[in-house]
Coordinates of C-alpha atoms and ligand atoms in Angstrom, one line a residue:
X1 CA 0.0 0.0 0.0
X2 CA 1.5 3.3 -0.9
X3 CA 1.1 6.4 1.1
X4 CA -0.6 9.6 0.0
X5 CA 1.4 12.8 0.2
X6 CA -0.2 16.1 0.8
X7 CA 1.8 19.4 0.6
X8 CA 1.3 22.5 2.7
X9 CA 3.7 25.1 4.1
X10 CA 5.9 24.3 7.1
X11 CA 5.0 26.7 9.8
X12 CA 6.5 25.2 13.0
X13 CA 9.3 22.8 12.7
X14 CA 9.5 19.3 14.1
X15 CA 8.1 16.0 13.0
X16 CA 5.1 14.2 14.4
X17 CA 3.6 10.8 13.9
X18 CA 0.1 10.2 15.1
X19 CA -3.6 9.5 14.5
X20 CA -5.6 12.2 12.8
X21 CA -8.4 14.0 14.6
X22 CA -10.4 15.9 12.0
X23 CA -12.2 19.0 13.0
X24 CA -14.5 20.1 10.3
X25 CA -15.2 23.8 9.9
X26 CA -18.4 24.3 12.0
X27 CA -20.1 26.3 9.3
X28 CA -19.2 23.8 6.6
X29 CA -21.8 23.8 4.0
X30 CA -24.1 20.8 4.4
X31 CA -26.5 20.6 1.5
X32 CA -30.2 20.1 2.1
X33 CA -30.8 16.5 2.6
X34 CA -34.1 14.8 3.5
X35 CA -34.5 11.3 4.7
X36 CA -37.2 8.7 4.2
X37 CA -40.1 8.7 6.7
X38 CA -39.1 5.3 8.1
X39 CA -35.6 6.6 8.7
X40 CA -36.7 9.4 11.1
X41 CA -36.3 7.4 14.3
X42 CA -32.9 6.1 13.4
X43 CA -31.8 9.6 12.4
X44 CA -33.0 11.0 15.8
X45 CA -31.1 8.3 17.6
X46 CA -27.9 9.0 15.6
X47 CA -28.2 12.7 16.6
X48 CA -28.8 11.9 20.2
X49 CA -25.9 9.6 20.3
X50 CA -23.7 12.3 18.7
X51 CA -24.8 14.9 21.3
X52 CA -24.2 12.5 24.1
X53 CA -20.7 11.7 22.8
X54 CA -20.0 15.4 22.6
X55 CA -21.2 15.8 26.2
X56 CA -19.0 12.9 27.4
X57 CA -16.0 14.4 25.6
X58 CA -16.6 17.8 27.2
X59 CA -16.9 16.2 30.7
X60 CA -13.7 14.1 30.2
X61 CA -11.8 17.2 28.9
X62 CA -12.9 19.1 32.0
X63 CA -11.8 16.3 34.3
X64 CA -8.5 15.8 32.6
X65 CA -7.7 19.5 32.7
X66 CA -8.9 20.0 36.3
X67 CA -6.6 22.4 38.1
X68 CA -4.5 23.1 35.0
X69 CA -7.0 25.5 33.5
X70 CA -7.2 29.3 33.8
X71 CA -10.7 30.1 35.2
X72 CA -11.8 31.7 32.0
X73 CA -11.1 28.6 29.9
X74 CA -13.2 26.7 32.5
X75 CA -16.0 29.1 31.8
X76 CA -15.9 28.4 28.1
X77 CA -16.2 24.7 28.8
X78 CA -19.2 25.3 31.1
X79 CA -20.8 27.4 28.4
X80 CA -20.3 24.6 25.9
X81 CA -21.7 22.1 28.2
X82 CA -24.7 24.3 28.8
X83 CA -25.3 24.7 25.0
X84 CA -25.3 20.9 24.7
X85 CA -28.0 20.7 27.3
X86 CA -30.1 23.6 26.1
X87 CA -33.7 22.2 25.8
X88 CA -34.6 24.7 23.1
X89 CA -31.8 23.8 20.9
X90 CA -32.4 20.1 21.3
X91 CA -36.1 20.4 20.8
X92 CA -35.6 22.4 17.6
X93 CA -33.3 19.9 16.2
X94 CA -35.6 17.0 16.9
X95 CA -38.5 19.0 15.3
X96 CA -36.5 19.7 12.1
X97 CA -35.8 16.0 11.7
X98 CA -39.3 14.9 12.6
X99 CA -41.4 17.4 10.7
X100 CA -39.2 18.3 7.8
X101 CA -37.4 15.0 7.6
X102 CA -34.0 16.7 7.4
X103 CA -30.9 14.7 7.9
X104 CA -29.3 15.3 11.3
X105 CA -26.4 17.2 9.7
X106 CA -28.7 19.4 7.8
X107 CA -30.9 20.1 10.8
X108 CA -27.8 21.2 12.7
X109 CA -26.9 23.5 9.9
X110 CA -30.4 25.0 9.7
X111 CA -30.6 25.5 13.5
X112 CA -27.0 27.0 13.6
X113 CA -27.8 29.5 10.9
X114 CA -31.1 30.5 12.7
X115 CA -29.2 31.1 15.9
X116 CA -26.4 32.8 14.1
X117 CA -28.8 35.4 12.9
X118 CA -30.0 36.1 16.4
X119 CA -26.3 36.4 17.7
X120 CA -25.3 38.6 14.8
X121 CA -28.2 40.9 15.4
X122 CA -27.0 41.5 19.0
X123 CA -25.6 44.9 20.0
X124 CA -23.2 43.5 22.5
X125 CA -19.9 42.4 20.9
X126 CA -19.2 40.0 23.7
X127 CA -22.5 38.3 23.1
X128 CA -21.9 38.3 19.4
X129 CA -18.7 36.5 20.0
X130 CA -20.7 33.6 21.6
X131 CA -21.3 32.5 18.1
X132 CA -17.9 31.0 18.2
X133 CA -18.9 28.9 21.1
X134 CA -22.1 27.7 19.3
X135 CA -20.0 26.9 16.2
X136 CA -17.6 24.9 18.3
X137 CA -20.3 22.9 19.9
X138 CA -22.1 22.2 16.6
X139 CA -18.7 21.3 15.1
X140 CA -18.2 18.7 17.8
X141 CA -21.7 17.2 17.3
X142 CA -21.0 17.1 13.6
X143 CA -17.7 15.3 14.1
X144 CA -19.3 12.6 16.1
X145 CA -22.2 12.4 13.7
X146 CA -20.0 11.8 10.7
X147 CA -16.7 10.3 11.2
X148 CA -15.4 9.7 14.5
X149 CA -15.2 6.0 15.5
X150 CA -16.4 5.6 19.1
X151 CA -13.1 4.0 20.1
X152 CA -11.0 7.2 19.6
X153 CA -10.7 8.7 23.0
X154 CA -9.0 12.0 24.0
X155 CA -6.5 13.9 22.0
X156 CA -3.3 12.4 23.3
X157 CA -0.9 11.5 20.6
X158 CA -3.2 12.9 17.9
X159 CA -2.7 15.3 15.0
X160 CA -5.4 17.9 14.7
X161 CA -6.5 18.4 11.1
X162 CA -8.6 21.5 10.8
X163 CA -9.4 24.5 8.7
X164 CA -7.6 26.9 11.0
X165 CA -6.4 27.1 14.5
X166 CA -6.7 30.2 16.7
X167 CA -3.7 31.4 18.8
X168 CA -5.9 31.2 21.9
X169 CA -6.6 27.5 21.6
X170 CA -3.0 26.2 20.9
X171 CA -1.8 25.9 24.4
X172 CA -4.9 24.0 25.4
X173 CA -4.6 21.7 22.5
X174 CA -1.0 20.9 23.4
X175 CA -2.0 20.4 27.1
X176 CA -4.6 17.9 25.8
X177 CA -1.8 15.9 24.1
X178 CA -2.0 17.1 20.5
X179 CA 1.4 16.3 18.9
X180 CA 1.0 18.2 15.7
X181 CA -1.5 20.3 13.7
X182 CA -2.3 20.5 10.0
X183 CA -4.6 23.2 8.7
X184 CA -6.1 23.6 5.3
X185 CA -5.8 27.4 5.5
X186 CA -3.5 29.8 7.4
X187 CA -0.1 31.2 6.9
X188 CA 3.4 30.6 8.4
X189 CA 3.5 34.3 9.5
X190 CA 0.2 34.3 11.4
X191 CA 0.2 34.7 15.1
X192 CA -0.9 31.1 15.5
X193 CA 2.2 30.0 13.7
X194 CA 4.4 32.2 15.8
X195 CA 2.8 30.7 18.9
X196 CA 3.1 27.2 17.6
X197 CA 6.8 27.7 17.2
X198 CA 7.0 29.1 20.7
X199 CA 5.3 25.9 21.9
X200 CA 7.5 23.7 19.7
X201 CA 4.3 22.2 18.3
X202 CA 4.8 21.0 14.7
X203 CA 2.4 22.9 12.4
X204 CA 1.7 22.7 8.7
X205 CA -0.6 25.3 7.2
X206 CA -2.2 25.9 3.8
X207 CA -2.4 22.1 3.1
X208 CA -5.4 22.3 0.8
X209 CA -7.4 19.2 0.5
X210 CA -6.6 17.7 3.9
X211 CA -10.1 18.0 5.2
X212 CA -11.5 15.9 2.3
X213 CA -8.7 13.4 2.2
X214 CA -8.1 12.7 5.8
X215 CA -10.5 10.9 8.2
X216 CA -10.5 10.5 11.9
X217 CA -8.1 7.8 13.0
X218 CA -6.0 7.8 9.9
X219 CA -2.3 7.6 10.6
X220 CA -0.2 10.7 9.6
X221 CA 3.3 11.9 9.5
X222 CA 3.6 15.6 9.7
X223 CA 6.8 17.5 8.9
X224 CA 6.4 21.1 10.2
X225 CA 9.7 22.0 8.4
X226 CA 9.0 20.9 4.8
X227 CA 5.2 21.1 5.1
X228 CA 4.7 17.5 4.0
X229 CA 1.9 15.4 5.3
X230 CA 2.0 11.7 4.7
X231 CA -1.3 9.8 5.0
X232 CA -1.1 6.1 5.9
X233 CA 2.7 6.0 5.9
X234 CA 4.4 2.9 4.4
X235 CA 7.4 1.2 5.9
X236 CA 9.8 3.4 4.1
X237 CA 8.1 6.6 5.3
X238 CA 8.3 5.3 8.9
X239 CA 12.0 4.6 8.4
X240 CA 12.5 8.1 7.0
X241 CA 10.5 9.6 9.9
X242 CA 12.8 7.8 12.4
X243 CA 15.8 8.9 10.5
X244 CA 14.6 12.5 10.5
X245 CA 14.1 12.4 14.3
X246 CA 17.6 11.1 14.6
X247 CA 18.9 13.9 12.4
X248 CA 17.0 16.5 14.4
X249 CA 18.4 15.1 17.6
X250 CA 21.9 15.1 16.2
X251 CA 21.6 18.7 14.9
X252 CA 20.3 19.8 18.3
X253 CA 23.3 18.1 20.0
X254 CA 25.7 19.9 17.6
X255 CA 23.9 23.2 18.1
X256 CA 24.1 22.6 21.8
X257 CA 27.8 23.2 21.7
X258 CA 27.1 26.8 20.6
X259 CA 25.2 27.5 23.8
X260 CA 28.0 29.3 25.5
X261 CA 29.8 30.5 22.4
X262 CA 29.7 34.2 21.4
X263 CA 27.6 35.3 18.4
X264 CA 30.7 36.5 16.6
X265 CA 31.5 36.6 12.9
X266 CA 34.7 35.1 11.5
X267 CA 36.2 38.5 11.3
X268 CA 35.4 39.3 14.9
X269 CA 32.3 41.4 14.8
X270 CA 29.9 40.8 17.7
X271 CA 26.2 40.5 16.8
X272 CA 23.6 41.0 19.4
X273 CA 21.1 38.2 19.7
X274 CA 17.9 39.0 21.6
X275 CA 15.0 36.8 22.1
X276 CA 11.3 37.0 21.1
X277 CA 9.2 35.6 23.9
X278 CA 5.6 35.0 24.7
X279 CA 5.7 32.8 27.7
X280 CA 7.7 31.9 30.8
X281 CA 9.2 28.9 29.0
X282 CA 10.5 31.2 26.2
X283 CA 12.1 33.4 28.8
X284 CA 13.8 30.5 30.5
X285 CA 15.0 29.1 27.2
X286 CA 16.3 32.6 26.1
X287 CA 18.3 32.8 29.3
X288 CA 19.7 29.3 29.0
X289 CA 20.9 29.9 25.4
X290 CA 22.7 33.1 26.3
X291 CA 20.4 35.6 24.6
X292 CA 21.6 39.2 25.3
X293 CA 18.1 40.1 26.5
X294 CA 14.6 40.0 25.3
X295 CA 14.1 42.1 22.1
X296 CA 10.3 41.5 21.9
X297 CA 8.0 40.3 24.7
X298 CA 4.6 40.1 23.1
X299 CA 2.0 41.0 25.8
X300 CA -1.1 40.1 23.7
X301 CA -1.1 36.5 24.9
X302 CA -1.9 37.7 28.4
X303 CA -5.1 39.2 27.1
X304 CA -6.4 36.4 24.8
X305 CA -9.1 33.9 25.6
X306 CA -10.6 35.6 28.5
X307 CA -13.6 37.8 29.2
X308 CA -12.0 40.4 31.4
X309 CA -8.8 42.4 30.9
X310 CA -5.9 41.4 33.2
X311 CA -5.6 43.9 36.0
X312 CA -2.5 45.9 36.9
X313 CA -1.4 43.3 39.5
X314 CA -1.6 40.4 37.2
X315 CA 0.3 42.3 34.5
X316 CA 2.9 43.5 36.9
X317 CA 3.6 40.0 38.1
X318 CA 3.9 38.7 34.6
X319 CA 6.3 41.5 33.4
X320 CA 8.3 41.4 36.6
X321 CA 8.8 37.7 36.2
X322 CA 10.1 38.2 32.7
X323 CA 12.5 40.7 34.0
X324 CA 13.7 38.5 36.8
X325 CA 13.9 35.6 34.4
X326 CA 16.5 37.4 32.4
X327 CA 18.5 38.3 35.5
X328 CA 19.8 41.8 34.6
X329 CA 19.7 41.6 30.8
X330 CA 17.5 44.1 29.1
X331 CA 13.8 43.1 28.6
X332 CA 11.9 44.8 25.8
X333 CA 8.2 44.6 26.5
X334 CA 5.9 45.5 23.7
X335 CA 2.7 47.3 24.8
X336 CA -0.5 45.7 23.6
X337 CA -0.8 45.1 19.9
X338 CA -4.4 44.0 19.6
X339 CA -6.9 44.9 16.9
X340 CA -10.3 43.7 16.0
X341 CA -8.9 40.6 14.5
X342 CA -7.5 39.3 17.8
X343 CA -9.4 41.2 20.4
X344 CA -12.5 39.1 20.7
X345 CA -12.9 37.6 24.1
X346 CA -10.4 40.0 25.7
X347 CA -13.0 42.2 27.4
X348 CA -12.0 44.9 25.0
X349 CA -15.3 45.4 23.2
X350 CA -14.2 46.4 19.7
X351 CA -16.7 46.9 16.9
X352 CA -15.9 44.5 14.1
X353 CA -13.8 46.2 11.4
X354 CA -13.8 45.4 7.7
X355 CA -10.1 45.6 7.5
X356 CA -8.6 45.1 11.0
X357 CA -5.0 45.2 9.8
X358 CA -5.5 48.8 8.8
X359 CA -7.7 49.6 11.7
X360 CA -7.6 50.4 15.3
X361 CA -4.7 48.3 16.4
X362 CA -1.5 48.7 18.4
X363 CA -0.7 52.2 19.6
X364 CA -3.9 53.5 17.9
X365 CA -6.0 51.3 20.1
X366 CA -4.1 52.2 23.2
X367 CA -4.4 55.9 22.6
X368 CA -8.1 55.4 22.1
X369 CA -8.4 53.4 25.3
X370 CA -6.3 55.4 27.8
X371 CA -7.4 53.3 30.8
X372 CA -6.2 50.1 29.1
X373 CA -2.9 51.8 28.2
X374 CA -2.4 53.3 31.7
X375 CA -3.0 49.9 33.5
X376 CA -0.4 48.3 31.3
X377 CA 2.1 51.2 31.5
X378 CA 1.8 51.3 35.3
X379 CA 2.5 47.6 35.5
X380 CA 5.5 47.9 33.2
X381 CA 7.0 50.9 35.0
X382 CA 6.6 49.0 38.3
X383 CA 8.4 46.0 36.7
X384 CA 11.3 48.4 35.8
X385 CA 12.2 48.5 39.5
X386 CA 13.4 44.8 39.2
X387 CA 15.7 45.1 36.2
X388 CA 16.2 46.9 32.9
X389 CA 12.9 47.2 31.1
X390 CA 12.4 48.9 27.7
X391 CA 9.0 49.8 26.4
X392 CA 8.3 49.0 22.7
X393 CA 5.4 50.8 21.0
X394 CA 3.7 48.8 18.1
X395 CA 2.3 50.2 14.9
X396 CA 3.7 53.6 15.1
X397 CA 3.0 55.7 12.0
X398 CA 3.3 59.3 13.3
X399 CA 5.4 61.5 15.6
X400 CA 2.3 62.5 17.5
X401 CA 1.7 58.9 18.6
X402 CA 5.2 58.7 20.0
X403 CA 4.8 62.0 21.8
X404 CA 1.4 61.0 23.2
X405 CA 2.5 57.7 24.7
X406 CA 5.7 59.2 26.1
X407 CA 3.6 61.9 27.8
X408 CA 1.5 59.2 29.5
X409 CA 4.6 57.3 30.5
X410 CA 6.2 60.4 32.1
X411 CA 3.0 61.3 33.9
X412 CA 2.4 57.8 35.2
X413 CA 6.1 57.5 36.4
X414 CA 5.5 60.6 38.4
X415 CA 2.4 59.2 40.0
X416 CA 4.0 55.9 40.8
X417 CA 7.0 57.5 42.4
X418 CA 4.7 59.6 44.5
X419 CA 2.9 56.4 45.5
X420 CA 6.2 55.1 46.8
X421 CA 7.1 52.6 44.0
X422 CA 10.8 52.2 43.1
X423 CA 11.1 52.6 39.4
X424 CA 14.2 52.6 37.1
X425 CA 15.6 56.1 36.7
X426 CA 15.1 55.9 33.0
X427 CA 12.9 53.5 31.1
X428 CA 13.8 53.6 27.4
X429 CA 11.0 53.9 24.9
X430 CA 11.3 52.5 21.4
X431 CA 9.2 52.3 18.3
X432 CA 8.4 49.3 16.1
X433 CA 9.1 50.1 12.5
X434 CA 6.4 48.1 10.8
X435 CA 4.4 50.7 8.9
X436 CA 6.0 52.0 5.8
X437 CA 5.3 55.6 6.8
X438 CA 7.4 55.1 9.9
X439 CA 10.3 53.6 7.9
X440 CA 10.2 56.3 5.2
X441 CA 9.8 59.3 7.6
X442 CA 11.9 57.9 10.4
X443 CA 13.8 61.1 10.7
X444 CA 10.6 62.9 11.6
X445 CA 10.4 61.2 15.1
X446 CA 13.8 59.5 15.6
X447 CA 14.8 62.2 18.1
X448 CA 12.0 61.0 20.3
X449 CA 12.9 57.3 20.7
X450 CA 15.7 55.5 22.5
X451 CA 15.7 52.5 20.3
X452 CA 14.0 51.0 17.2
X453 CA 12.9 47.5 16.2
X454 CA 11.8 46.6 12.7
X455 CA 8.8 44.3 12.6
X456 CA 9.2 42.8 9.2
X457 CA 6.1 40.6 9.5
X458 CA 3.9 43.6 9.2
X459 CA 6.2 45.8 7.3
X460 CA 6.2 43.3 4.4
X461 CA 2.4 43.0 4.4
X462 CA 1.9 46.8 4.4
X463 CA 4.7 47.5 1.9
X464 CA 3.6 44.9 -0.6
X465 CA -0.1 45.2 0.1
X466 CA -0.2 41.4 0.7
X467 CA -2.1 40.2 3.8
X468 CA 0.3 38.1 6.0
X469 CA -2.6 35.7 6.8
X470 CA -4.0 35.2 3.3
X471 CA -2.8 32.1 1.5
X472 CA -3.9 33.4 -1.8
X473 CA -1.2 36.1 -1.8
X474 CA 1.4 34.1 0.1
X475 CA 3.7 34.0 -3.0
X476 CA 3.7 37.8 -3.0
X477 CA 4.2 38.1 0.7
X478 CA 7.9 37.7 0.8
X479 CA 10.8 39.6 2.4
X480 CA 12.8 38.9 -0.8
X481 CA 11.6 42.0 -2.6
X482 CA 13.8 44.9 -3.7
X483 CA 11.4 47.4 -2.0
X484 CA 11.9 45.8 1.4
X485 CA 15.6 45.5 1.1
X486 CA 16.0 49.1 0.1
X487 CA 13.7 50.2 2.8
X488 CA 15.6 48.2 5.4
X489 CA 18.9 49.8 4.2
X490 CA 17.4 53.2 4.5
X491 CA 16.2 52.6 8.1
X492 CA 19.6 51.2 9.0
X493 CA 21.3 54.3 7.6
X494 CA 18.9 56.8 9.4
X495 CA 19.3 54.9 12.7
X496 CA 23.1 54.9 12.3
X497 CA 23.2 58.6 11.5
X498 CA 21.3 59.4 14.6
X499 CA 23.1 56.9 16.8
X500 CA 19.9 55.0 17.7
X501 CA 20.1 51.3 18.4
X502 CA 18.2 49.2 15.9
X503 CA 17.1 45.6 15.8
X504 CA 14.9 43.4 13.6
X505 CA 12.3 41.4 15.5
X506 CA 10.2 40.0 12.6
X507 CA 10.3 36.3 11.8
X508 CA 13.1 36.8 9.2
X509 CA 15.5 37.5 12.1
X510 CA 15.0 33.8 13.2
X511 CA 15.6 32.4 9.8
X512 CA 19.2 31.4 9.5
X513 CA 19.1 31.5 5.7
X514 CA 18.4 35.3 6.0
X515 CA 21.3 36.0 8.4
X516 CA 23.9 36.9 5.7
X517 CA 21.4 39.2 4.0
X518 CA 20.6 41.0 7.2
X519 CA 24.3 41.4 8.1
X520 CA 25.0 42.7 4.6
X521 CA 22.4 45.4 5.1
X522 CA 24.2 46.5 8.2
X523 CA 21.9 45.1 10.9
X524 CA 23.8 44.1 14.0
X525 CA 21.0 43.2 16.4
X526 CA 18.5 40.5 15.8
X527 CA 15.6 39.4 18.0
X528 CA 14.3 35.9 17.4
X529 CA 12.5 33.1 19.0
X530 CA 14.9 31.0 21.2
X531 CA 14.0 27.9 19.1
X532 CA 16.2 29.1 16.3
X533 CA 18.7 31.1 18.2
X534 CA 21.5 28.6 18.0
X535 CA 21.0 28.1 14.2
X536 CA 21.3 31.9 13.7
X537 CA 24.3 32.0 16.0
X538 CA 25.9 29.3 13.8
X539 CA 25.1 31.3 10.7
X540 CA 26.8 34.4 12.2
X541 CA 29.8 32.4 13.2
X542 CA 30.2 31.1 9.7
X543 CA 29.9 34.7 8.2
X544 CA 32.6 37.2 7.4
X545 CA 31.0 40.6 8.0
X546 CA 33.3 42.7 5.9
X547 CA 32.8 40.5 2.9
X548 CA 29.0 40.6 3.3
X549 CA 29.0 44.4 3.7
X550 CA 31.0 44.7 0.5
X551 CA 28.3 42.7 -1.3
X552 CA 25.5 45.0 -0.2
X553 CA 25.5 47.4 -3.2
X554 CA 25.1 44.4 -5.5
X555 CA 22.2 43.1 -3.3
X556 CA 20.5 46.5 -3.3
X557 CA 20.7 46.8 -7.1
X558 CA 18.9 43.5 -7.7
X559 CA 15.5 43.7 -9.4
X560 CA 13.7 40.5 -8.5
X561 CA 13.3 37.6 -6.1
X562 CA 15.3 35.2 -8.2
X563 CA 18.3 37.5 -8.2
X564 CA 18.1 38.0 -4.4
X565 CA 17.9 34.2 -3.9
X566 CA 21.0 33.8 -6.1
X567 CA 22.8 36.5 -4.1
X568 CA 21.9 34.6 -0.9
X569 CA 23.5 31.4 -2.3
X570 CA 26.6 33.2 -3.5
X571 CA 27.0 35.0 -0.1
X572 CA 27.2 31.7 1.7
X573 CA 29.6 29.9 -0.7
Ligands
PEP601 C1 6.2 42.1 13.2 O1 5.2 42.7 12.7 O2 7.2 41.8 12.5 C2 6.2 41.8 14.6 C3 7.3 41.4 15.2 O3 5.1 41.9 15.3 P1 3.8 40.8 15.2 O4 4.3 39.7 14.4 O5 3.5 40.5 16.6 O6 2.8 41.6 14.5
MG602 MG1 3.7 43.5 13.9

């Protein structure tokens, strides 16, 4: 029997072997289907069994995670259990099957759409977002109705196959034992992908066709590096999988020797390697690998998957622990970068925006919600009493934004000192360069910042007008574009002329293939996830900075991606 190979994009490295658990999109179109009059009872029974199976699953999940769950996640589970017991919902489903002779799946679809209309008509954004919960519950009933053999229990050792996975559910999935994820949509630059890398959870995205081809219980091999998904692996595939695990282990061992080595080029230039972090584990790993500090601590994750905003104390503890975790090395904490695309369930009631990437996100949102900003800034300033903290401002596009947030910081620092808190004498404030306007007109506000960090993930999407989450334009969404390279060179030059420290914290900083290119452009500080820190250190140690700098003019004159790729090959040989 030969295996079937499906191809997606590798989004979080690592290989996984496991049984598939298919999660169909809850709103998947189920065509109208009617059943024969004598099949009604059997269909009702099928539906009731599926609902009961979904209830049992929910109960077991709750028990398994007892004590390990934040209260808010527990609340979601309660809500899901309540929906499964809702007499009105159950009665309506039975009625649709009985009187209209709909199939159970179609009855679910009809009832879901009816309720969706009610939810969508609600004024309250929080209530509106309950539609996700309804969809989740209906999706689970559907899964039991269709595919799932009763013998498959739990998620341990399973590979989730789904349409998309939200950043907020990743940690929970991993805690439930999921060993890998394959999604039919999504992009390697999405926040889910970034978080999956942080959790070391293999992830393949944009693997079209997986939802049709893969069934519950199928055995899969997932390679989060190459993006390959092997369905029903043959003996050869299993051998290759084991071989790959051995290679990965060997590479990790080899890289392990670089833990205590400097990030120094062959010609003696020291490059600063900072870490991107989202969790305590990331901080611990960054410390262990000798990162020079944290270059980007994303605070959004503290705000996700909950109904109320974290208060000052909770935030303070979290930031202080990151500072203590780095024992004296600088910790750059980015203030909240949420927008309508990520803010649901955070307690930040935002109206839905047609185009959230261009909407009220990052610094714009914080200036529009001064209370939210002040709570976070107070917590951050208090954390500065425990070690060097730097405040990083996301999505800056104007000088006024920088001035406005700095005014708030100065005012709050005064209040906190008066309250008796011990703050650092000076808390540096820096700007993310991720909006082309900020890059192009950097000299218009550079006198107001202590440091800069280029967020290439967003800079690429805004510069090339290519959504970082949209698979349809993923070919276009690439840092290997002459416009990006020229803009980076311009930012490097402006920062150098003004003596302002500059780093890159987008995902390209953690891609060792990009290291020679970034060094050639004059970047000397990179901030990256600890998972690839040693690979990038190795790439630095194999580079000769002077040679790369000499190749920069040629790089900047290139006109297309192929040319840039050829330059990259030439630069490393
Ligand atoms: C970026 O845009 O490059 C960045 C680092 O921020 P995020 O990925 O969180 O938007
Ligand atoms: Mg960004």
